[in-house]
Tab-separated table of C-alpha atoms in Angstrom:
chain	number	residue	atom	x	y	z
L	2	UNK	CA	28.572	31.335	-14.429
L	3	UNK	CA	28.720	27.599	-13.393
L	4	UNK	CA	26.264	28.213	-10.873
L	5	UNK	CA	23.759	29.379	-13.230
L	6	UNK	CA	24.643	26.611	-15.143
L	7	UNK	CA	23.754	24.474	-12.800
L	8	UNK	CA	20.252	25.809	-11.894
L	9	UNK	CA	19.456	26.094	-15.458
L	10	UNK	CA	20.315	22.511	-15.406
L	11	UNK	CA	19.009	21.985	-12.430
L	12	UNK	CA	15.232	23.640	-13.653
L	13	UNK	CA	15.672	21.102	-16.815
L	14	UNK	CA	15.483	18.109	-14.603
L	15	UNK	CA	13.133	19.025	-12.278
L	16	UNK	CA	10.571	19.880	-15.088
L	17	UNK	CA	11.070	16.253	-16.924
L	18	UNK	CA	10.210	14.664	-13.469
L	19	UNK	CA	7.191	17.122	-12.900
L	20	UNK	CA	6.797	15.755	-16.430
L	21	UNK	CA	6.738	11.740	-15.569
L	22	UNK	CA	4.471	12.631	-12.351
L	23	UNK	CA	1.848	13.931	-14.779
L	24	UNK	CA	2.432	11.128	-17.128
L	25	UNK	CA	1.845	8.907	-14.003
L	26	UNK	CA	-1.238	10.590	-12.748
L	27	UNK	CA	-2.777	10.700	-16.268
L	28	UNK	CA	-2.844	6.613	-16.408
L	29	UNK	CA	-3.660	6.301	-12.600
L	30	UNK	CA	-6.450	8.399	-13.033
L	31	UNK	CA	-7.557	6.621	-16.294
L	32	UNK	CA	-7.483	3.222	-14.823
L	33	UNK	CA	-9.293	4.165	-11.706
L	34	UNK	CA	-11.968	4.783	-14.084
L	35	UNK	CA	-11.484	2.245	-16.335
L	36	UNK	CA	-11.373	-0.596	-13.543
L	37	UNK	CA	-14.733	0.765	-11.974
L	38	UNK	CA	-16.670	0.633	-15.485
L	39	UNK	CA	-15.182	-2.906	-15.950
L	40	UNK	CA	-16.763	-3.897	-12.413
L	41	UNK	CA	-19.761	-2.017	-13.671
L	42	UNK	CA	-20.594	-3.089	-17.299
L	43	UNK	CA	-19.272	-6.525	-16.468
L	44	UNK	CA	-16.792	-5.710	-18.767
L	45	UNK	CA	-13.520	-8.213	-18.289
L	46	UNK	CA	-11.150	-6.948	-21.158
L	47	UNK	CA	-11.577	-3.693	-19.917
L	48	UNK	CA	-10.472	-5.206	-16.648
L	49	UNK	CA	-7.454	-7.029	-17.831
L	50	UNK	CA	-6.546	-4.150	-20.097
L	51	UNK	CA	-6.105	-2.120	-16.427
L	52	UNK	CA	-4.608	-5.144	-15.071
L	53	UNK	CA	-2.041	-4.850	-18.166
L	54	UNK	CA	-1.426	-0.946	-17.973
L	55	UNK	CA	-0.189	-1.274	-14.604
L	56	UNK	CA	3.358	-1.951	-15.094
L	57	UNK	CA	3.684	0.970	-17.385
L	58	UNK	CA	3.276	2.818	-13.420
L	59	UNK	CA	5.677	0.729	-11.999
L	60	UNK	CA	8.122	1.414	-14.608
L	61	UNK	CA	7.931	5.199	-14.683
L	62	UNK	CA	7.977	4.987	-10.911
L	63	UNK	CA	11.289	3.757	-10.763
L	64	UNK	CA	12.019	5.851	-13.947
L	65	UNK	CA	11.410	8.958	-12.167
L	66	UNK	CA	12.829	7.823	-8.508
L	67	UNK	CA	16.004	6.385	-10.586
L	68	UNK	CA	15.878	9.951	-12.047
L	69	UNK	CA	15.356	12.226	-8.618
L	70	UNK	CA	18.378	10.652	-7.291
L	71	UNK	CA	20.656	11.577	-9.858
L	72	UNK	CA	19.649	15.156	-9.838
L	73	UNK	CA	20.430	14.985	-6.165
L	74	UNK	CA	23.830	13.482	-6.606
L	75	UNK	CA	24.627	16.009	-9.639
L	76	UNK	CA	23.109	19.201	-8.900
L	77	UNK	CA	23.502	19.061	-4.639
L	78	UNK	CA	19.861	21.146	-4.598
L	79	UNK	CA	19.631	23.130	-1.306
L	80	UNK	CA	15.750	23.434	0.735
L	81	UNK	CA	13.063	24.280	-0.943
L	82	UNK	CA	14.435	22.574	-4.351
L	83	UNK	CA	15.332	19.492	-2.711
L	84	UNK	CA	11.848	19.109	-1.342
L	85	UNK	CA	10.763	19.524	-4.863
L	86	UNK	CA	12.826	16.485	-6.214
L	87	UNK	CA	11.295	14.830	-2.929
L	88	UNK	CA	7.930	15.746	-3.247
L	89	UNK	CA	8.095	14.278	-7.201
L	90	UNK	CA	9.285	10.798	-5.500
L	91	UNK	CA	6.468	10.411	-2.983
L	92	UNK	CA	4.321	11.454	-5.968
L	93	UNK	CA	5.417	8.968	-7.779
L	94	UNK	CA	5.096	6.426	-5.104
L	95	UNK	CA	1.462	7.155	-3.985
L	96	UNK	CA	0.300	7.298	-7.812
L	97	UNK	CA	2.290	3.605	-7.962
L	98	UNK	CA	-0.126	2.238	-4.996
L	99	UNK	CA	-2.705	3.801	-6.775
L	100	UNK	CA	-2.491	1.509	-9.653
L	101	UNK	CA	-2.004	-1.531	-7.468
L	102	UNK	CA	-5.481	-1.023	-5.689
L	103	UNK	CA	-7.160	-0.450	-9.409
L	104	UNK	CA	-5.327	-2.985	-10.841
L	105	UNK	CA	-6.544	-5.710	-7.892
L	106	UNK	CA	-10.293	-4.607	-8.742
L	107	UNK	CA	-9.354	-5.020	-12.710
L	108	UNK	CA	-8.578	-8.810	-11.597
L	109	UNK	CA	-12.036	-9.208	-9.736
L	110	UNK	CA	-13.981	-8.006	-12.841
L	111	UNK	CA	-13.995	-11.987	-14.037
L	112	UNK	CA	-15.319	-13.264	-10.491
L	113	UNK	CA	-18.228	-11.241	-11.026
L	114	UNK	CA	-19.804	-12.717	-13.467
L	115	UNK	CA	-22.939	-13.064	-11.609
L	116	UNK	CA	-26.661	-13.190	-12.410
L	117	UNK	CA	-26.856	-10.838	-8.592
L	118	UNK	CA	-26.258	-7.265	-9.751
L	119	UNK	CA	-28.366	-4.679	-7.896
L	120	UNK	CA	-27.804	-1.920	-9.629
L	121	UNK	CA	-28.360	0.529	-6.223
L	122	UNK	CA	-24.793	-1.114	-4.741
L	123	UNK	CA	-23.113	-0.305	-8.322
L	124	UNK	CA	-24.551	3.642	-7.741
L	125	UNK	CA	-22.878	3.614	-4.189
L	126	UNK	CA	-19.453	2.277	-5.788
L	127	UNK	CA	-19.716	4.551	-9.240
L	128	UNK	CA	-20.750	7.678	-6.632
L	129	UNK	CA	-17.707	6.761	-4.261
L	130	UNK	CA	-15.118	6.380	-8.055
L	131	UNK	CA	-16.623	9.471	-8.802
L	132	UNK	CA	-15.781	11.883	-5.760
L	133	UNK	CA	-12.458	10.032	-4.987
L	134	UNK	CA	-11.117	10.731	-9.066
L	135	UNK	CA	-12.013	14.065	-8.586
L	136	UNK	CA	-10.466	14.251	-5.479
L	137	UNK	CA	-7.375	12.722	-7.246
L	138	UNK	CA	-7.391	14.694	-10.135
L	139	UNK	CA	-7.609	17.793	-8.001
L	140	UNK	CA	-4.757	16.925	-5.564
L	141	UNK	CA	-2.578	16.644	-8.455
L	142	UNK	CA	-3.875	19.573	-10.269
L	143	UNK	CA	-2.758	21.433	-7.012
L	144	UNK	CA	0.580	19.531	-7.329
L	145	UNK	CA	1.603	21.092	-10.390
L	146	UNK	CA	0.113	24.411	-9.733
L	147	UNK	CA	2.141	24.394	-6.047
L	148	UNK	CA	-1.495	25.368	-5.010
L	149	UNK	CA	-1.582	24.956	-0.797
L	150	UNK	CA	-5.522	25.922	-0.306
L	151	UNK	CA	-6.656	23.150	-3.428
L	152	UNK	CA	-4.052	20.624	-1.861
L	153	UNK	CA	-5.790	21.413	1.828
L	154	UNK	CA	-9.328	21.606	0.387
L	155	UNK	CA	-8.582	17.897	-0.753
L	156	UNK	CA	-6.566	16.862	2.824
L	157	UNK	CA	-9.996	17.683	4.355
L	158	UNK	CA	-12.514	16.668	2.161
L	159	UNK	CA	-12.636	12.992	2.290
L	160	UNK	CA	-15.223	12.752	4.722
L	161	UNK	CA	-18.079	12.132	1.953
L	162	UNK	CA	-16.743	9.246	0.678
L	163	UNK	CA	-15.697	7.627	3.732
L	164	UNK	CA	-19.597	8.069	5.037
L	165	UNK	CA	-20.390	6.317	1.770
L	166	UNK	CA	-18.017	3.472	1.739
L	167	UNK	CA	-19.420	2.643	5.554
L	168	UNK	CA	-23.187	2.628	4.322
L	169	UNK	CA	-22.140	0.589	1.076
L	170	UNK	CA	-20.677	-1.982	3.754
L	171	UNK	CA	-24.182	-2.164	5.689
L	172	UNK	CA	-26.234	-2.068	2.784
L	173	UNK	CA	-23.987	-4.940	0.865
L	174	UNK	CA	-24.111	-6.983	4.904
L	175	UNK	CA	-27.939	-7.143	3.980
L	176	UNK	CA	-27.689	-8.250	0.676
L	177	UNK	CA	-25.182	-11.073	2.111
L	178	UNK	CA	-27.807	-11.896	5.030
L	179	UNK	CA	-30.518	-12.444	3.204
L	180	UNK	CA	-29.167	-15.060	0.866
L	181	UNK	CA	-25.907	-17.109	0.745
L	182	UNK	CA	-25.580	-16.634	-2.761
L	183	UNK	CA	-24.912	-12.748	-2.961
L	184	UNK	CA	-22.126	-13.499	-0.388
L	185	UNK	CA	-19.207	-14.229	-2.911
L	186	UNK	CA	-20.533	-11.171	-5.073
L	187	UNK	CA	-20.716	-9.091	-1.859
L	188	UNK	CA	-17.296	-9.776	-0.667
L	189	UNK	CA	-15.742	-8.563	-3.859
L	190	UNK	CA	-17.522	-5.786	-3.882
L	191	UNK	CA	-16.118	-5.194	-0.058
L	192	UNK	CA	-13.028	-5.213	-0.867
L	193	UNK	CA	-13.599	-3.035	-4.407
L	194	UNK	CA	-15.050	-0.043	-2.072
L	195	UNK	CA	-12.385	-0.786	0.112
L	196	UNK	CA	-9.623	0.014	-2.456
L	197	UNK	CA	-11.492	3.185	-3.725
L	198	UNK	CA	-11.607	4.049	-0.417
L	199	UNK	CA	-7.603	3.717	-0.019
L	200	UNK	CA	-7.291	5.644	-3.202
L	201	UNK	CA	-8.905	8.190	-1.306
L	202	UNK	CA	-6.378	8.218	1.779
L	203	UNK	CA	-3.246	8.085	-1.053
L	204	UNK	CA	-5.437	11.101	-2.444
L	205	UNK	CA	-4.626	13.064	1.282
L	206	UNK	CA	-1.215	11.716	1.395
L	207	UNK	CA	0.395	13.859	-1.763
L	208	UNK	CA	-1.780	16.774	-0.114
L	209	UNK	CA	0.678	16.198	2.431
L	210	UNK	CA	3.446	16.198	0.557
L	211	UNK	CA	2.277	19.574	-1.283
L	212	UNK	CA	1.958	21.344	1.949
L	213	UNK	CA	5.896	19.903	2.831
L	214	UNK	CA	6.787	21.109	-0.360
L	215	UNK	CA	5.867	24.559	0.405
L	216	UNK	CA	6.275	24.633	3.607
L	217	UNK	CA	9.120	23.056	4.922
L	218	UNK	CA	7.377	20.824	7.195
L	219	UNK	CA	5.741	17.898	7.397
L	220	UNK	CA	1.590	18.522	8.011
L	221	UNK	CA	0.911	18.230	11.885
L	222	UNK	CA	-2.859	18.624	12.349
L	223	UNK	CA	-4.964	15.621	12.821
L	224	UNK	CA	-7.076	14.806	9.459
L	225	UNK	CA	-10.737	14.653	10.133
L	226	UNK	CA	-11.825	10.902	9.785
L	227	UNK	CA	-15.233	9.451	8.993
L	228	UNK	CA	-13.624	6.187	8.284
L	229	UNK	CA	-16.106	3.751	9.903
L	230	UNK	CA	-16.165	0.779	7.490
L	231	UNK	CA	-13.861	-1.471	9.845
L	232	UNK	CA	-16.490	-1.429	12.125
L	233	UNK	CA	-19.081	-1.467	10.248
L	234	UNK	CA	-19.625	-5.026	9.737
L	235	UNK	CA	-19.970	-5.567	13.399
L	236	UNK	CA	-23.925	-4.282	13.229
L	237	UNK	CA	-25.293	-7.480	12.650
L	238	UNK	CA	-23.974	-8.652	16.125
L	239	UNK	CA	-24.694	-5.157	18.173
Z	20	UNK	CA	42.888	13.412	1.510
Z	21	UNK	CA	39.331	15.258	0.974
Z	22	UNK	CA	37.998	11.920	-0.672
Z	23	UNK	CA	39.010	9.606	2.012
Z	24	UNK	CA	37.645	12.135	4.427
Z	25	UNK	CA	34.098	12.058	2.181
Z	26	UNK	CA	34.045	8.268	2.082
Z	27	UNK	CA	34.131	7.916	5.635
Z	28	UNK	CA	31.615	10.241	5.849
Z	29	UNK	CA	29.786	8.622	3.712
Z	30	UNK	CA	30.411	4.757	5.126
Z	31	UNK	CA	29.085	6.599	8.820
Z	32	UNK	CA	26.103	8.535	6.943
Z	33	UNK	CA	25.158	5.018	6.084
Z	34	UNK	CA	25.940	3.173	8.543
Z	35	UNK	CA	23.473	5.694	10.559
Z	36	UNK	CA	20.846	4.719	7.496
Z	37	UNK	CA	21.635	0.971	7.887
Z	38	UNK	CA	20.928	1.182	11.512
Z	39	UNK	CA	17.510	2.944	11.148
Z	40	UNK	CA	16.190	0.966	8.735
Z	41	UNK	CA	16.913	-2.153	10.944
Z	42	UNK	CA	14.752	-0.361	13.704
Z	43	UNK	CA	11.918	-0.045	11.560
Z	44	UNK	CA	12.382	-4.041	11.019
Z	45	UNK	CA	12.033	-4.904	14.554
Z	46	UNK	CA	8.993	-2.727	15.166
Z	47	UNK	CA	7.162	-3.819	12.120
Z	48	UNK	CA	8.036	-7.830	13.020
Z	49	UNK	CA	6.409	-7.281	16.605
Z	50	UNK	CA	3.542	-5.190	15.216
Z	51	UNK	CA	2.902	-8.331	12.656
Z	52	UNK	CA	2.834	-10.651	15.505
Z	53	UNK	CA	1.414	-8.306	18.049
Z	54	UNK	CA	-1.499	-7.899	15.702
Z	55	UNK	CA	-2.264	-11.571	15.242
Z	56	UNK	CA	-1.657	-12.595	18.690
Z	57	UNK	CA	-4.313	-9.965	20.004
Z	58	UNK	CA	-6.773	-11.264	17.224
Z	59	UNK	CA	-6.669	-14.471	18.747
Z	60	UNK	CA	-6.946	-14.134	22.189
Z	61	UNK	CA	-9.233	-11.117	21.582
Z	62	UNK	CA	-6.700	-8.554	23.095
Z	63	UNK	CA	-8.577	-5.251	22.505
Z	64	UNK	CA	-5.882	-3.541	24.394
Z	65	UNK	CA	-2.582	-5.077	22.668
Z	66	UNK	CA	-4.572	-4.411	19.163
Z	67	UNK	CA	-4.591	-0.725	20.314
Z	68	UNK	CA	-0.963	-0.863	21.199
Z	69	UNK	CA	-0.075	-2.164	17.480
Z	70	UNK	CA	-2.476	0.696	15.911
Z	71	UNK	CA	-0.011	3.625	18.432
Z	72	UNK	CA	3.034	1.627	17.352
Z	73	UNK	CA	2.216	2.764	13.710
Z	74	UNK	CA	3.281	6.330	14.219
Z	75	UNK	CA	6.705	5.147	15.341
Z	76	UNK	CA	7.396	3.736	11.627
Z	77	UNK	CA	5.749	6.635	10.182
Z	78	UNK	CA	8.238	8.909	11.375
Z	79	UNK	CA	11.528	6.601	10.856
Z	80	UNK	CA	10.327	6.560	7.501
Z	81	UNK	CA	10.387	10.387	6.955
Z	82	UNK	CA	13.548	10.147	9.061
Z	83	UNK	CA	15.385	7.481	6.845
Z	84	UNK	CA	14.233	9.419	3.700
Z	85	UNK	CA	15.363	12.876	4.786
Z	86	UNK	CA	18.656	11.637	5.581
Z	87	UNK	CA	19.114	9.415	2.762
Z	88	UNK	CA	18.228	12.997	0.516
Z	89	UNK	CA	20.870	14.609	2.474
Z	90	UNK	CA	23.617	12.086	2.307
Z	91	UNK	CA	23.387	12.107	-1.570
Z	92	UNK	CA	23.122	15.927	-2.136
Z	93	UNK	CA	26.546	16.026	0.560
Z	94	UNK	CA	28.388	13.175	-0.903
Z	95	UNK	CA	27.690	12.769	-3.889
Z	96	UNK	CA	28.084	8.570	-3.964
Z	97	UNK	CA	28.062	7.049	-7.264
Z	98	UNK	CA	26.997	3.634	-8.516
Z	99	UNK	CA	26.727	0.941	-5.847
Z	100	UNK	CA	26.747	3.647	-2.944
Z	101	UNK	CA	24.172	5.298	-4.804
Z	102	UNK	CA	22.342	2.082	-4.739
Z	103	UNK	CA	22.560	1.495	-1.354
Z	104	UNK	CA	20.766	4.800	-0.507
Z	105	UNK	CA	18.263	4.271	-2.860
Z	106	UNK	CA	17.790	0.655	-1.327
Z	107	UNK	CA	17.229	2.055	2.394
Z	108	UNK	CA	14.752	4.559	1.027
Z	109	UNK	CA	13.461	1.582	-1.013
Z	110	UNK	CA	12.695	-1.229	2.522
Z	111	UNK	CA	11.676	1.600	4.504
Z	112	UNK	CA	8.869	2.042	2.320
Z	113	UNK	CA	7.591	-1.270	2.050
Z	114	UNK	CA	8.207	-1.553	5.945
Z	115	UNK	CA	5.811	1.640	6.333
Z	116	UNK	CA	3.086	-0.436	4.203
Z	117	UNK	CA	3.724	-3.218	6.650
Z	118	UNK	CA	3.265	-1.192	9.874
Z	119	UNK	CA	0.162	0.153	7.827
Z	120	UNK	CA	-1.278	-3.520	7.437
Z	121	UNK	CA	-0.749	-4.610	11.363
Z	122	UNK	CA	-2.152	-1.395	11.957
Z	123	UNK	CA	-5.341	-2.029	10.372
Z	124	UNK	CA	-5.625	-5.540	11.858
Z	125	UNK	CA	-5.215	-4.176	15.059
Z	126	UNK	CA	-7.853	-1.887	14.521
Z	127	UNK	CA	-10.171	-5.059	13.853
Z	128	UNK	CA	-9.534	-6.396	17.273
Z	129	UNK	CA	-12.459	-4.486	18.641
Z	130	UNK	CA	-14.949	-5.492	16.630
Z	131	UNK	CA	-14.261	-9.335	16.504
Z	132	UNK	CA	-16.103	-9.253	19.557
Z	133	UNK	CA	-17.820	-13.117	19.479
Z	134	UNK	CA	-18.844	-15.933	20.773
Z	135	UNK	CA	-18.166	-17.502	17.215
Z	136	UNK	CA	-14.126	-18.208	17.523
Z	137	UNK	CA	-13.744	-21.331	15.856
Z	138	UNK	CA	-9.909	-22.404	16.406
Z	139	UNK	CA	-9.575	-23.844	13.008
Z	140	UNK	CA	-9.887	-20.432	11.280
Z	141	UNK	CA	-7.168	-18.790	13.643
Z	142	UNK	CA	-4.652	-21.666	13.244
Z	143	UNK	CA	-4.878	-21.049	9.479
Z	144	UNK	CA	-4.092	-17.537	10.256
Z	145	UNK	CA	-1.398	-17.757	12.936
Z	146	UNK	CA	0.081	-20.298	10.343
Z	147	UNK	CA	-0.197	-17.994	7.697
Z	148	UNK	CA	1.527	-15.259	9.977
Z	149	UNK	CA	4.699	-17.569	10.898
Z	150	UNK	CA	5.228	-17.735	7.183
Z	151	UNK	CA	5.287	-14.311	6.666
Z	152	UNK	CA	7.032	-12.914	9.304
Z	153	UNK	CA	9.527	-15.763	8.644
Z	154	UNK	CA	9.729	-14.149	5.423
Z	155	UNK	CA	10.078	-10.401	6.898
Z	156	UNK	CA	12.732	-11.599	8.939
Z	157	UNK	CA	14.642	-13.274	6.413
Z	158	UNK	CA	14.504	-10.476	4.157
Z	159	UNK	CA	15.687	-8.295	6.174
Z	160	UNK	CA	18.532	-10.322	7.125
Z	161	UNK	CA	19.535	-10.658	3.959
Z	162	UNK	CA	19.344	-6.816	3.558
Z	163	UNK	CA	21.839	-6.172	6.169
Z	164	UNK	CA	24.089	-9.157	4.771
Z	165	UNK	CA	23.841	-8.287	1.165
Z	166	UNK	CA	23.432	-11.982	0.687
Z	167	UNK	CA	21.513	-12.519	-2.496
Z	168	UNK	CA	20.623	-16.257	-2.576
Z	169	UNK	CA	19.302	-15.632	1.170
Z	170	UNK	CA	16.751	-12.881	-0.742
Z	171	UNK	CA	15.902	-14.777	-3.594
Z	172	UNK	CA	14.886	-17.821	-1.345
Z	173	UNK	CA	12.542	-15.230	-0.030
Z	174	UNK	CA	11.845	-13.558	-3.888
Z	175	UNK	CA	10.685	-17.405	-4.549
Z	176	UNK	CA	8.967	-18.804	-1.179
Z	177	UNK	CA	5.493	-16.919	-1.419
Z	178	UNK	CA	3.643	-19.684	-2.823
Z	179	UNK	CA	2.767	-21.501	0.590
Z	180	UNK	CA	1.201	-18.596	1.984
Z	181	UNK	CA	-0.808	-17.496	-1.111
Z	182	UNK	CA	-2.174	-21.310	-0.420
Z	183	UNK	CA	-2.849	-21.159	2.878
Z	184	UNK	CA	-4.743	-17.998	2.147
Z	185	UNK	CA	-7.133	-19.177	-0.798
Z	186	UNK	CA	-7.778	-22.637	1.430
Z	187	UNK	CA	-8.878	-19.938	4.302
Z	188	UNK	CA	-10.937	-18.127	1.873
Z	189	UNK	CA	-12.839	-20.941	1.009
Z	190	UNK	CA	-13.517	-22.106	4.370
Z	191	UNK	CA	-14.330	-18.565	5.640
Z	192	UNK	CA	-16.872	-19.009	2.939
Z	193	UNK	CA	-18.660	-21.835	3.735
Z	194	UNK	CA	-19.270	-20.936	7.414
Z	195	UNK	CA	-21.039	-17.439	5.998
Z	196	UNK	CA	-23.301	-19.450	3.741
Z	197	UNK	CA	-23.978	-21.664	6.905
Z	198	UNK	CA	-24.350	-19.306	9.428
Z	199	UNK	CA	-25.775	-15.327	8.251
Z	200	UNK	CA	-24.443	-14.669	11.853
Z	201	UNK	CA	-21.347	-15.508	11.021
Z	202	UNK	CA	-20.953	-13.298	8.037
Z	203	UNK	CA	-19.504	-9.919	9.999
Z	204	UNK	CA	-17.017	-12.198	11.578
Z	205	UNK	CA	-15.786	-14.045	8.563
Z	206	UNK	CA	-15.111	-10.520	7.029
Z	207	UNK	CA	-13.078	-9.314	9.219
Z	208	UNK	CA	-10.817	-12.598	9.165
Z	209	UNK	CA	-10.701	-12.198	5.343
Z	210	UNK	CA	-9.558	-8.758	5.496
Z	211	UNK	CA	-6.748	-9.875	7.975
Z	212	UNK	CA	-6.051	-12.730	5.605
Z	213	UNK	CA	-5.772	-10.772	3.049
Z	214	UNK	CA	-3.400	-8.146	4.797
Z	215	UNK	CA	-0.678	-10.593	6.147
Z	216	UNK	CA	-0.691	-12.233	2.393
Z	217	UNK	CA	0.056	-8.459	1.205
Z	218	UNK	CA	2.827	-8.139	4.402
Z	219	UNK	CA	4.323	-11.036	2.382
Z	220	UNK	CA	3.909	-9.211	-0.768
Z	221	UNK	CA	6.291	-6.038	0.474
Z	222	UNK	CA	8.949	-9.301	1.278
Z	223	UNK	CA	9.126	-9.913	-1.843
Z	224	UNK	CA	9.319	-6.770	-3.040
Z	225	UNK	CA	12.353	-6.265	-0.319
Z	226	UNK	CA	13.929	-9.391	-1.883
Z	227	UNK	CA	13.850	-7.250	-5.156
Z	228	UNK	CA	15.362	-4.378	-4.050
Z	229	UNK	CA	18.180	-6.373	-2.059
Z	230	UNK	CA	18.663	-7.825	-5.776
Z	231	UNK	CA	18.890	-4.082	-7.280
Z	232	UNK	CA	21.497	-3.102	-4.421
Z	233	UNK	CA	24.075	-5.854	-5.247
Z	234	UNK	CA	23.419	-6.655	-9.436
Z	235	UNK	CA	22.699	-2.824	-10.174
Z	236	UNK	CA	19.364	-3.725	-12.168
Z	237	UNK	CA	15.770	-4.998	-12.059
Z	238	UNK	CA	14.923	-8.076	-11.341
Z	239	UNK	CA	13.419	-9.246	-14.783
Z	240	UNK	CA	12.560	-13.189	-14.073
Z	241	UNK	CA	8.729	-13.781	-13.241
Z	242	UNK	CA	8.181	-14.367	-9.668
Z	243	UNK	CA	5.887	-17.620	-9.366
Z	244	UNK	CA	2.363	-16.759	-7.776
Z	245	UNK	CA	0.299	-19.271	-6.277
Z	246	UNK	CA	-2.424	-16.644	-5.339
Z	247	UNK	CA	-5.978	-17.438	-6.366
Z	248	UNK	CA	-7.714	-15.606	-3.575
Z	249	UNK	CA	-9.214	-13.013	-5.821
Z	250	UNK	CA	-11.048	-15.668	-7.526
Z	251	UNK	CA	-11.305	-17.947	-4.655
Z	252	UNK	CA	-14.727	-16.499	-3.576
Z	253	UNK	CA	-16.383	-17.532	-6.925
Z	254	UNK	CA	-16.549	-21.215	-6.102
Z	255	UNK	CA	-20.094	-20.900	-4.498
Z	256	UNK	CA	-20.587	-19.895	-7.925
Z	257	UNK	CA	-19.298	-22.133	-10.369
């Protein structure tokens, strides 16, 4: 009788923290958005506005790690629902770097106030939000669903917007080239893809933790990587 | 007799926890410095070295975490133990993100390739390094000590560095608006800039969670932040 107790008890706490994960991926996948479109329609109280909604993911963050612990301590879960509470922490703490990296392009929305604004870099950078939210929203989706094959699909489909990120780097090295005053522009814009990009790789790393939820273990294949763009600036000198 | 037996168990269980988390500390101090060091003398082959190293945190990470899980599920610690746990898990994290950093500056190695080296730049940046892993060190020291004012000297000390790091900003800048050859080059420095300022950013953030451990709460006073980098590149600009 206790013991059902318990997992009843158990099942009560595990949903409120599969609860707060949503909650978390729901505003990390809004201010990925939201920070882009600032960049985009130049738009800086959008920008600060993702700046300011990032604390609300730091808080639940430690809400739900603060949380996980205590059903550890009270309920002693055993293997595959201790993974669970696991699994809901480094959740929790990818989705928390998520909001960091949008929240750093929210700040650069006010340095770009810029006459320079070629709108074929802002397709690159829209194209490359576009694939890595979905990508996002997917991984999450397979989260909740304790879907393996979506959580794969995403662990090896970031190839696409790695490729892009590398040719946004070449094209926006031209741009800086051929006049000094698209450099400060350029550089911001560097290290914007650069985040989306990371967003991306936090993207593959719940995939990971889906298939150690399920499976025990932690994910031993190597990733496929088109992951060029640290080398990419070195073209001008090749 | 069963609870003395349990809080030895406990005081070994983490003691063990204690121990690995000060291994990840020496391996992510050396990959900091490793990293820089083969930036400036162009050490392709020790910049490799720091990029291997990275798997070695990886897995005391998972390690740390899995046995942290397992020590509160078996003993059941309240309060302060509790805390402690929660703490390891807590620094091994940010230490990860550090290894993560190095790692990607070692990566860069290769492709600062050059005969454009000027010593200025890489004196701002070995500068900026002995700051920072100052900071690391002391951190972590204080983590093992529980000694609070030694963290929150830490908490508080960030503002050189964030300096150091706009001033090198600004100077990467103007030799990329003199030079379009040395725009690649510059970029890569700014990234590395940029990713020992953030190394100092998870001190910090190991300050606050050696402040959690011993007061049982969040640190709620606002840290003072001297960082303008994100807006540093819009002086051409303005």
């Amino acid at each position: 009788m206790a013991s059902e107790h318990t997992a009843k008890a158990f099942d009560t706490d595990l949903q409120e923290l599969t609860r707060l994960v949503a909650e978390m991926g729901g505003i990390a996948e809004r201010m990925i958005v939201d920070s882009v479109d600032a960049l985009i329609r130049r738009d800086v109280a959008l920008g600060q506005r993702v700046v300011t909604t990032d604390a609300e993911l730091d808080t639940l963050q430690k809400k739900i790690e603060e949380r996980a612990v205590l059903t550890i301590a009270r309920r002693q879960p055993m293997a595959i629902d201790l993974r669970e509470i696991v699994g809901a922490m480094r959740v929790a703490t990818d989705l928390e770097r998520i909001g960091d990296l949008a929240k750093n392009m929210g700040k650069r929305v006010a340095a770009l106030e810029t006459d320079f604004h070629p709108l074929k870099l802002f397709r690159g950078l829209e194209h490359m939000t576009d694939l890595v939210q979905q990508q996002v929203k997917s991984v999450l989706d397979a989260y909740a669903a304790h879907d393996l094959p979506a959580a794969m699909a995403v662990w090896k489909g970031d190839e696409e917007v790695d490729a892009i990120c590398t040719s946004l780097f070449r094209e926006l090295l031209t741009y800086m080239m051929e006049d000094p005053r698209n450099i400060s522009f350029c550089i911001h814009l560097m290290f914007c893809a650069k985040n989306i990009e990371r967003i991306g790789d936090h993207a593959t790393n719940i995939a990971e933790t889906v298939f150690y939820m399920i499976e025990g273990q932690a994910i031993t294949d190597k990733r496929p990587k088109g992951d060029m763009t640290t080398f990419a600036t070195t073209i001008p000198n090749t």
